[in-house]
XYZ file of C-alpha atoms in Angstrom:
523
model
C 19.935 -41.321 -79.843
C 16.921 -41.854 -78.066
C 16.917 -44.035 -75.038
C 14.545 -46.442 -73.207
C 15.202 -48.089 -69.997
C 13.228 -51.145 -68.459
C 14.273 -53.427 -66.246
C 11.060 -53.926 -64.842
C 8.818 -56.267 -66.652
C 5.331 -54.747 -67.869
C 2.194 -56.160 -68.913
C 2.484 -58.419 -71.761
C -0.928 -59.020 -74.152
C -0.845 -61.820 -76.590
C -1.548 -61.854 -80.357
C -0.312 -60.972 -83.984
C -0.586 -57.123 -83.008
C -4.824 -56.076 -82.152
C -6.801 -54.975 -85.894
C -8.715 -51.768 -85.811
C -11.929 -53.902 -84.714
C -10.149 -55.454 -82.085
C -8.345 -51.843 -80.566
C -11.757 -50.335 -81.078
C -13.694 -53.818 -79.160
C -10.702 -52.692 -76.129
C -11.377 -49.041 -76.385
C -14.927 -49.323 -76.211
C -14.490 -52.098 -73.145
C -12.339 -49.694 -71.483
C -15.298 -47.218 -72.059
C -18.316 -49.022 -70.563
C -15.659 -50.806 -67.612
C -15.286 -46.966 -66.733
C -19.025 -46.105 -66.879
C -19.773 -49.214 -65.167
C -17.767 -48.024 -62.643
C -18.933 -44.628 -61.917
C -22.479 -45.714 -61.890
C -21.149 -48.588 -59.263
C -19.881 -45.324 -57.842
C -22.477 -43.369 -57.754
C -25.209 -45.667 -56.640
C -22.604 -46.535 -53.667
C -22.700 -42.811 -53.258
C -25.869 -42.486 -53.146
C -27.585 -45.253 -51.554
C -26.746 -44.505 -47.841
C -27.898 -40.779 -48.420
C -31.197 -42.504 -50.423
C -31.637 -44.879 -47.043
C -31.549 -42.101 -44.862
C -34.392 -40.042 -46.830
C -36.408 -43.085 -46.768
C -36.026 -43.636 -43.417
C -36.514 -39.927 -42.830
C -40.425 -40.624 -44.735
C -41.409 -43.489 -42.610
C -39.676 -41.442 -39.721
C -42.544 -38.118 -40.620
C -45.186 -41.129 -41.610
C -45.061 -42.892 -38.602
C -45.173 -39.292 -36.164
C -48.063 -38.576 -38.497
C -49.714 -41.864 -37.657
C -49.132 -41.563 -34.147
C -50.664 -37.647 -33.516
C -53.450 -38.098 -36.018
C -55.703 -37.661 -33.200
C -54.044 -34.532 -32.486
C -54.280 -32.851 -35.885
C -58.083 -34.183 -35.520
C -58.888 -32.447 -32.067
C -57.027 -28.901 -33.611
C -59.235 -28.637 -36.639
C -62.418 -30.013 -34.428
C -61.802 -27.388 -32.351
C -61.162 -24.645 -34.983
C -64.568 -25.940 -36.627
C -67.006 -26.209 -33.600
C -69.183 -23.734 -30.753
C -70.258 -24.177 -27.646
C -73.518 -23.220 -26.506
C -74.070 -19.713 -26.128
C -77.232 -17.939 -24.863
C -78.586 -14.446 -25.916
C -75.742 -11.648 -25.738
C -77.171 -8.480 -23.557
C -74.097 -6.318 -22.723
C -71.432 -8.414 -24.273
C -69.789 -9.137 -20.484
C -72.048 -12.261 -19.154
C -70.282 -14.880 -17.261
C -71.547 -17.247 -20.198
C -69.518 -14.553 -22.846
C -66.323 -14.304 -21.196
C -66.549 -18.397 -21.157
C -67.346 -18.625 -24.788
C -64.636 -16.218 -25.535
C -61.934 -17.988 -23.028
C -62.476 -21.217 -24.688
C -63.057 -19.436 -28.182
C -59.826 -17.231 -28.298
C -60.258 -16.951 -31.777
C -63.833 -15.626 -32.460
C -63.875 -11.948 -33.534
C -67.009 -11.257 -34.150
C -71.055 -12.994 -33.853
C -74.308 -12.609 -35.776
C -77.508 -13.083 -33.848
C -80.017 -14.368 -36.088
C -83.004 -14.183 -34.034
C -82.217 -11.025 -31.909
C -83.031 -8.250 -34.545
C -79.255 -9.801 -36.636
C -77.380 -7.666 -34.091
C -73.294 -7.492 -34.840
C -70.791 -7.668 -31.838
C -67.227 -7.653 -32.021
C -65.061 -8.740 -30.008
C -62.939 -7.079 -27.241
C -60.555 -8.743 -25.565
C -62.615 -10.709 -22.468
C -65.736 -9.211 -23.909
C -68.183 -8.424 -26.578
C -68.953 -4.617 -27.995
C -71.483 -3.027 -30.844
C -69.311 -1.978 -33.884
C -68.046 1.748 -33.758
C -65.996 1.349 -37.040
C -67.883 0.920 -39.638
C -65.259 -0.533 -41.997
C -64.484 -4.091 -40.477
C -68.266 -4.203 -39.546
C -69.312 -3.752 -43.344
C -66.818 -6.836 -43.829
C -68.145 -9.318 -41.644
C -71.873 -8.467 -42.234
C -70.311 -9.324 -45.868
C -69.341 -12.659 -44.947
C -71.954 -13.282 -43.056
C -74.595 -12.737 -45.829
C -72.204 -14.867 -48.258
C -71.783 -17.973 -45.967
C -75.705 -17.617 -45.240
C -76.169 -17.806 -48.878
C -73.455 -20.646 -49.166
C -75.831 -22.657 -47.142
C -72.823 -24.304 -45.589
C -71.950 -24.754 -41.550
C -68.539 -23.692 -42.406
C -67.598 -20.919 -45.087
C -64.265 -19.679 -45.896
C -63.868 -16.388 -47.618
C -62.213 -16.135 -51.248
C -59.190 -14.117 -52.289
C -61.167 -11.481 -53.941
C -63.178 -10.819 -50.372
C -60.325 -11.292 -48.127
C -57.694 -8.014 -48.243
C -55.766 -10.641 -45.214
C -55.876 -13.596 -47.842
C -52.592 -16.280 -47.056
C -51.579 -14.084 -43.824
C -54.927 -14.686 -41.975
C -56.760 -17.402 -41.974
C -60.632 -17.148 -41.861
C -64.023 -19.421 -41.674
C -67.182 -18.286 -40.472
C -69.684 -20.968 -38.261
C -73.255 -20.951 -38.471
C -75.412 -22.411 -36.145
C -79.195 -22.417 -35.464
C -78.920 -19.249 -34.078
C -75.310 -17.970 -34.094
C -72.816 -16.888 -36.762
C -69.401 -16.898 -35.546
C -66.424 -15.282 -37.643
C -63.209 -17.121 -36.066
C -59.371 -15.990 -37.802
C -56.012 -17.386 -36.937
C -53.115 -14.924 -37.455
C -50.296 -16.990 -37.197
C -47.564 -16.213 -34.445
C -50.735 -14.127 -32.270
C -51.422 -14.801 -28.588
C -54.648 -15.710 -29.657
C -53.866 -19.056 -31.937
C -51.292 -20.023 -29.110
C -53.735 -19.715 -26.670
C -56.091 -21.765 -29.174
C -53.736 -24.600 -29.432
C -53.207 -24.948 -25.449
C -57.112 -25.594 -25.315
C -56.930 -27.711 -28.192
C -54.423 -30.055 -27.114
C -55.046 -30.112 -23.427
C -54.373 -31.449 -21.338
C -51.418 -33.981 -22.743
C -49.269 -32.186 -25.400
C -47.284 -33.957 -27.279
C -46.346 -32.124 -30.363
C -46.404 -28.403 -31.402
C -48.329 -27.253 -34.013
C -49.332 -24.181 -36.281
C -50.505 -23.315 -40.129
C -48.166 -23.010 -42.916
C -49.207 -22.050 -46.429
C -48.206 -24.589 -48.701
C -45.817 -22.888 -51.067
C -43.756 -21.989 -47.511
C -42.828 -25.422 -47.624
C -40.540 -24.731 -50.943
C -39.271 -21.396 -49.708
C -35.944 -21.173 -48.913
C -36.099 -17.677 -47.572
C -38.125 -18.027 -44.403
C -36.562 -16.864 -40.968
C -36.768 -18.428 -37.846
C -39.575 -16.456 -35.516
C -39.080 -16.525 -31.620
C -42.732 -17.212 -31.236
C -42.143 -20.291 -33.031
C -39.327 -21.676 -30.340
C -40.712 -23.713 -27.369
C -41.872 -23.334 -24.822
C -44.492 -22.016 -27.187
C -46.508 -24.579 -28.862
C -47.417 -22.856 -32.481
C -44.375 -23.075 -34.349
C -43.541 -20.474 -37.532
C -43.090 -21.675 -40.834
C -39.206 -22.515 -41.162
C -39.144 -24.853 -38.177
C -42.402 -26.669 -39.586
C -40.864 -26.689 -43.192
C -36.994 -27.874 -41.901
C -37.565 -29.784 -38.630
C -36.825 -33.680 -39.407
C -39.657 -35.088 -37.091
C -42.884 -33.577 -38.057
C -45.583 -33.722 -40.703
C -48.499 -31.139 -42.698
C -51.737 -32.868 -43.695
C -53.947 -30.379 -46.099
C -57.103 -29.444 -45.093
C -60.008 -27.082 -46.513
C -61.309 -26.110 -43.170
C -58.520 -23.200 -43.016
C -59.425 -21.837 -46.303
C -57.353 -22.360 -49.907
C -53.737 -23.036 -49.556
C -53.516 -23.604 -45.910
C -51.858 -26.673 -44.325
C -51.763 -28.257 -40.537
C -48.357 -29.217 -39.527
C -46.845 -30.616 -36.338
C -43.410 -31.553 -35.284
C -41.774 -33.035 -32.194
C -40.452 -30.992 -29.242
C -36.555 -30.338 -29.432
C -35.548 -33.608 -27.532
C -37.834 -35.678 -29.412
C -36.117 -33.844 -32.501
C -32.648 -34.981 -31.429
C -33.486 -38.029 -30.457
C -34.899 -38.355 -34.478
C -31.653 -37.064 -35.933
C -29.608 -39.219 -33.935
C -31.591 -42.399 -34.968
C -31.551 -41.100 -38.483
C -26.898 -40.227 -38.560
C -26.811 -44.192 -36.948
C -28.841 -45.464 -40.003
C -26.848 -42.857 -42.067
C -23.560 -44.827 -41.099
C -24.921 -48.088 -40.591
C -25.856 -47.532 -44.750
C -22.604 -45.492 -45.267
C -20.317 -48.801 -43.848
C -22.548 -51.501 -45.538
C -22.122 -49.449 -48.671
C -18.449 -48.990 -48.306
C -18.089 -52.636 -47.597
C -19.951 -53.691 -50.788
C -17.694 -51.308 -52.605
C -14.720 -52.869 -51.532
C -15.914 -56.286 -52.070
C -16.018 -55.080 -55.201
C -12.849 -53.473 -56.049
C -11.403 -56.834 -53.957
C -13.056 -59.044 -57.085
C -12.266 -56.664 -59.997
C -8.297 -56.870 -58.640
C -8.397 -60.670 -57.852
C -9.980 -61.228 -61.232
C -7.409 -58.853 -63.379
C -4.588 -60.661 -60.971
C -5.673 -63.931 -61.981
C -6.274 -62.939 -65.998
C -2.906 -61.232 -65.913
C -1.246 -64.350 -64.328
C -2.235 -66.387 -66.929
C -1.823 -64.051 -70.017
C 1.709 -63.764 -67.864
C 2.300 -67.320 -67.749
C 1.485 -67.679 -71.526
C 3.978 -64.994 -72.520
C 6.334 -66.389 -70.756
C 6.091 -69.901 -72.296
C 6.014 -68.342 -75.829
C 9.142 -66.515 -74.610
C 10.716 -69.531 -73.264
C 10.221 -71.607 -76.295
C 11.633 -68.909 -78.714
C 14.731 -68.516 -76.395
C 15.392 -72.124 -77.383
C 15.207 -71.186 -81.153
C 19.153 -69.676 -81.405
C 20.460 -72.834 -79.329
C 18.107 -75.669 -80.853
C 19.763 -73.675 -84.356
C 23.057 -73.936 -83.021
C 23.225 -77.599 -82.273
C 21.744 -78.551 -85.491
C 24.293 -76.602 -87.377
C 26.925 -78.386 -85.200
C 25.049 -82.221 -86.056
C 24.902 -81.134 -90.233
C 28.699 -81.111 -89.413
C 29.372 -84.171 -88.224
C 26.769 -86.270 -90.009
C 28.276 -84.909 -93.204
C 32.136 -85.560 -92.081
C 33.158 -82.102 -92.602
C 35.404 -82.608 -89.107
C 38.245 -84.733 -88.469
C 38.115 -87.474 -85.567
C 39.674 -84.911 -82.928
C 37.542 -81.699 -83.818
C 34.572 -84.736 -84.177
C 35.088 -85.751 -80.490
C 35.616 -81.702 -79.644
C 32.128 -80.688 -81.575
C 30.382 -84.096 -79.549
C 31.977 -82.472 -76.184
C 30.224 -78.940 -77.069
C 26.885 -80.901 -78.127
C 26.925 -82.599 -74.385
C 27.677 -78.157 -73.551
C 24.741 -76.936 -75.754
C 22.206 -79.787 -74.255
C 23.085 -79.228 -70.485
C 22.775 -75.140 -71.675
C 19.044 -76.294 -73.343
C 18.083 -78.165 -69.880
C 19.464 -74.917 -67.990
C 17.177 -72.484 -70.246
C 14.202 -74.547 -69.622
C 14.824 -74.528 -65.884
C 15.633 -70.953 -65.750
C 12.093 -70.018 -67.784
C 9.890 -72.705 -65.924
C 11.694 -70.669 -62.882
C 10.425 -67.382 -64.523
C 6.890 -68.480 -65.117
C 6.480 -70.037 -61.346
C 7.510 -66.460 -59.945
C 10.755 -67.420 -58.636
C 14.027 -65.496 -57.209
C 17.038 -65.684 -58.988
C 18.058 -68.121 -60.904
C 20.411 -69.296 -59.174
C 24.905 -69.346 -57.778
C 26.599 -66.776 -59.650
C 30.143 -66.631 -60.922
C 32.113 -64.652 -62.972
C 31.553 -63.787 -66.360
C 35.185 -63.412 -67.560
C 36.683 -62.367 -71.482
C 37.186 -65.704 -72.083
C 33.899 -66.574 -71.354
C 32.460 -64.048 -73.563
C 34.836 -65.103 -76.067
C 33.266 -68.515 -75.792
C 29.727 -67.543 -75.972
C 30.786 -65.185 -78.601
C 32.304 -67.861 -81.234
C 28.762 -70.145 -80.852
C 27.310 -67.771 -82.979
C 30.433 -67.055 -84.597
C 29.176 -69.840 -87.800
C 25.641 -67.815 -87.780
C 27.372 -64.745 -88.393
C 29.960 -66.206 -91.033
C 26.609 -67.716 -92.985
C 25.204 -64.521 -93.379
C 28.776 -62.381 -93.962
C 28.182 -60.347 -91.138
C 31.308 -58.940 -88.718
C 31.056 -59.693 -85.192
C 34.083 -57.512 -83.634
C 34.787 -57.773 -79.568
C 36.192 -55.266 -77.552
C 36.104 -56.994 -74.365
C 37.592 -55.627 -70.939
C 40.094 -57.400 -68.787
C 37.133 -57.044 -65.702
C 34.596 -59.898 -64.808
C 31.225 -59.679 -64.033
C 29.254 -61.643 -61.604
C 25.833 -62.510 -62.572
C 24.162 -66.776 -63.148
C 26.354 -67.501 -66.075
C 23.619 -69.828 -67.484
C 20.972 -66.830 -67.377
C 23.615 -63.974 -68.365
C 24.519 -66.553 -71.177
C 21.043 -66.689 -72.323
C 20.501 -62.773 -72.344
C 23.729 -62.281 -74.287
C 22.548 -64.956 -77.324
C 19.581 -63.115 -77.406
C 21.040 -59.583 -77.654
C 23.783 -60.848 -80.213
C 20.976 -63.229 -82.580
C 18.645 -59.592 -82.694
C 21.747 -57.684 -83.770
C 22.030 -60.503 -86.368
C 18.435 -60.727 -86.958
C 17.092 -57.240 -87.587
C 20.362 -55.169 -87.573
C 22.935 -54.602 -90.024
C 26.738 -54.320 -90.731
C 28.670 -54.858 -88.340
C 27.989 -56.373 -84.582
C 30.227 -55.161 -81.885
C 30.166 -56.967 -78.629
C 31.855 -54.612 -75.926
C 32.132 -54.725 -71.918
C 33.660 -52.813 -69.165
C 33.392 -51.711 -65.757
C 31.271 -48.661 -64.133
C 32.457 -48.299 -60.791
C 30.689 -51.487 -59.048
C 28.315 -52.485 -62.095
C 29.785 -54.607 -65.408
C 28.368 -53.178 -68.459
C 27.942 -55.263 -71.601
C 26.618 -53.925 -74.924
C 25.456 -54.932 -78.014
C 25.569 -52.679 -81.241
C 24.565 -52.839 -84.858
C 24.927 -50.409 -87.768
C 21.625 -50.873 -88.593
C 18.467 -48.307 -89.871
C 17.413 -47.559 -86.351
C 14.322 -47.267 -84.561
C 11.724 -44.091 -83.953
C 10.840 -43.531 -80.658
C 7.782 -45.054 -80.297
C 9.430 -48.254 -81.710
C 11.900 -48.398 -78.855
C 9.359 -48.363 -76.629
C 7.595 -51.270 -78.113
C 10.562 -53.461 -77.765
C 10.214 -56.681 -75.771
C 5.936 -56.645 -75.728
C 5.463 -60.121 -77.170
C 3.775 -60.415 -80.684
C 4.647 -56.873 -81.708
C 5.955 -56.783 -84.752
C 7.434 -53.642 -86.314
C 6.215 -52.028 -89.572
C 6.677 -49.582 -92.000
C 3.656 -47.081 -92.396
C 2.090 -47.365 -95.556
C 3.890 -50.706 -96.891
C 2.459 -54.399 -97.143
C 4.535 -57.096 -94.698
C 6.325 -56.969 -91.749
C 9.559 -54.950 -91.970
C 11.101 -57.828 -90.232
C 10.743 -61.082 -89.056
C 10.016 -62.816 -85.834
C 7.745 -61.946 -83.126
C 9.576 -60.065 -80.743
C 9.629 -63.147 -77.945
C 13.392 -63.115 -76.989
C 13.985 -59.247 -75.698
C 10.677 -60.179 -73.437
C 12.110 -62.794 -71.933
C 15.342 -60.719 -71.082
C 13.598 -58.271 -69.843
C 11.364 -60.234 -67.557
C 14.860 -62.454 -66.414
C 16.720 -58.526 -66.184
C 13.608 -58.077 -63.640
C 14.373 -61.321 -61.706
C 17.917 -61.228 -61.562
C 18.125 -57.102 -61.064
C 20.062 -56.572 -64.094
C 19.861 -53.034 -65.785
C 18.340 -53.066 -69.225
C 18.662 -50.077 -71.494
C 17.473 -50.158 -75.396
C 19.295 -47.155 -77.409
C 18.103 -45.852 -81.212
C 17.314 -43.636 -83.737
C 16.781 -43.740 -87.346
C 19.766 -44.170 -89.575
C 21.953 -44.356 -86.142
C 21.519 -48.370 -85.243
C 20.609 -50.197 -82.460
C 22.606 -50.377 -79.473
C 21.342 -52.672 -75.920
C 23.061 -51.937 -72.715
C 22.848 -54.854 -69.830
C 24.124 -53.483 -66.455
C 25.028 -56.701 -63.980
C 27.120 -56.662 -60.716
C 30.652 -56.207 -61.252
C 32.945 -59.008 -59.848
């Protein structure tokens, strides 16, 4: 036989048994409650990680603000000449100035002086010996003449050094100055010290701008401080820094700066406090949450509680309410004579103090009480006597009710054990079949009592159903209810078997009966 144990009561849900509609109305609930709740999720999730990326934006905004001056005086300084007078050997004190303050320029046109070409060479300026690289500037030259521009950057196609170098060539009334910033060179760090002389505040250097989506890129040592051009990586994964796009470095070239490493930490350790300060509002707001969703499905299941349990309460008065009726028919039709009268009046006084003790015992139930209250012994004779109360019930409808009781007592609230054992005994008369056998004896320190029937029997899932209010069992593919009543009384018993700490075990299988086994302290 298949066996189900509960002595622990479980969530009741009213109704006649939910329709298709209304299982799919739950399912679909059940559905968006769960979606609901991983969006709640995720937006908790993500909302201190969100914070910190905005913070991290007004964070580069702000720095950007605050050294736009500095990005200004860089590209001023890439863009503009000093004066310079007429070149006669290349190695005039007014040269080596020019070229100490211009540690970029590579090479000058002079436009008045027969176009004469000098290149650069180290703290001085030379004639061209290689023809190559002077064929190239004289190139640009005559291009950015023809641009008719003070500033002229050389394409891709004219450029073999296009996106490693970058390149613009100056004109002036009577110069024209070819300047190109290798990054990570002596030459562009030397550039950026008279740039941002004398207070330096940031560190700076040119990054193309599809470097900034590279995830590739190495860390240089020319880009570590003290140095103040910085390589690519740091510019593209430093926190505290910015990259403004500009033309005056050619196509696809971008001015960045970002902090020194102590303004750096001092960033990221602004930016994990706001990270946590987020992270704990966020976790707070989550439990406040999950604190109202319990509270709420607390208070719901109190009252859909409460409910059952008055539905429960007023069908466990059905059997007695039937009982003391039957016992009234007798006497108002003068069935008895005067002694069994006076003896039926004496067990109507019984059967109304047992009604007041019911009602007691559920209103006890639904306030959440302990147990119901001074136990005593549960002897034979008193099952005998509970027994022969439904003895007339059983005699109406030609049914056997055999005991096999045991000379041992248990001790349990005779008023609640009373109540349990009507119920067990009216659903053996109810929805079982042949005959009922009431039948006790001891386990070691536990009193067992148990109810049988020679009924059909129950599948599995049916035993499991047992004592959820309003479930009804049926038979697949037939109209009606397969029997009667709506399942009120075993819910009750199992809630009390809960209170009081009784064991509660519900035995079937089809064509084998229905057996209930209630386990209460032996005396």
């Amino acid at each position: 036989m298949y066996r189900h144990r509960t002595s622990r009561y479980r969530a009741l849900h009213p109704g006649m048994g939910p329709s298709r509609w209304q299982r799919l109305q739950q399912r679909s609930g059940i559905v968006l409650l769960a979606l609901a709740g991983l969006v709640t999720a995720a937006m908790l999730i993500a909302a201190p990680r969100l914070y910190r990326l905005d913070q991290l934006d007004k964070g580069r905004n702000t720095f950007m603000e605050s050294h736009w001056v500095d990005f200004e005086a860089v590209e001023r300084h890439w863009k503009t000449l000093p004066i310079l007078q007429s070149v006669r050997t290349g190695d005039e004190a007014d040269v080596r100035r020019f070229l100490a303050d211009q540690p970029l320029a590579v090479a000058l046109l002079d436009r008045f002086d027969g176009r004469r070409l000098w290149i650069r060479q180290g703290d001085r300026l030379v004639e061209p010996r290689d023809p190559s690289p002077a064929q190239q500037y004289l190139g640009w030259f005559s291009h950015a003449e023809m641009a008719q521009r003070f500033e002229w950057n050389p394409p891709r196609a004219q450029d073999p050094d296009f996106g490693k170098v970058a390149t613009v060539v100056l004109l002036s009334d009577r110069w024209l100055v070819i300047k190109r910033w290798r990054p990570g060179s002596p030459e562009a760090e030397h550039e950026l010290g008279n740039a941002l002389a004398p207070g330096r505040t940031l560190r700076m250097g040119l990054v193309r701008e599809t470097d900034l989506e590279r995830y590739d890129l190495k860390l240089e040592p020319w880009g570590a401080e003290p140095n103040l051009q910085v390589d690519p990586e740091r510019l593209s994964t430093l926190p505290l820094g910015s990259a403004t796009k500009t033309n005056a470095f050619g196509d696809g070239w971008m001015l960045a700066g970002v902090g020194f490493d102590d303004q750096q930490a001092a960033f990221r350790k602004l930016l994990r406090r706001h990270y946590w300060l987020a992270s704990g509002v966020s976790a707070l707001v989550g439990t406040a949450i999950l604190l109202g969703l319990w509270l709420r499905h607390r208070s719901r299941r109190k009252a859909v509680l409460d409910a059952d349990r008055l539905a429960s309460m007023t069908h466990s008065l059905k059997t007695p309410l039937a009982i003391l009726k039957f016992r009234c028919d007798s006497l108002r039709l003068g069935r008895l004579s005067a002694d069994r009268a006076d003896e039926e009046l004496l067990k109507i006084g019984e059967e109304v103090d047992h009604l007041t003790t019911i009602i007691e015992s559920g209103l006890r139930v639904i306030r959440g009480g302990g147990p119901s209250g001074p136990r005593n012994q549960a002897t034979r004779a008193w099952f005998t006597e509970v027994a022969d109360d439904l003895r007339p019930a059983f005699e109406l409808e030609d049914r056997q009710l055999d005991l096999r009781l045991a000379e041992e007592a248990g001790h349990a609230p005779l008023p609640s054990l009373r109540a349990a054992l009507l119920t067990l005994l009216e659903n053996a008369l109810g929805h079982g079949r042949g005959r009922v056998t009431l039948q006790t004896w001891r386990n070691r320190r536990r009193f067992c009592i148990q109810v049988s029937d020679e009924g059909e029997g129950l599948e599995p899932h049916q035993l499991k159903a047992l004592g959820k209010p309003f479930q009804r069992l049926r038979e697949q593919g037939k109209e009606g209810f397969q029997r009667e009543g709506q399942g009120l009384g075993l819910s009750l018993l199992i809630q009390v078997a809960e209170q009081e700490g009784w064991g509660l075990t519900f035995s079937s299988a089809p064509g084998e009966g229905f057996v209930a086994l209630l386990e209460v302290p032996a005396a």
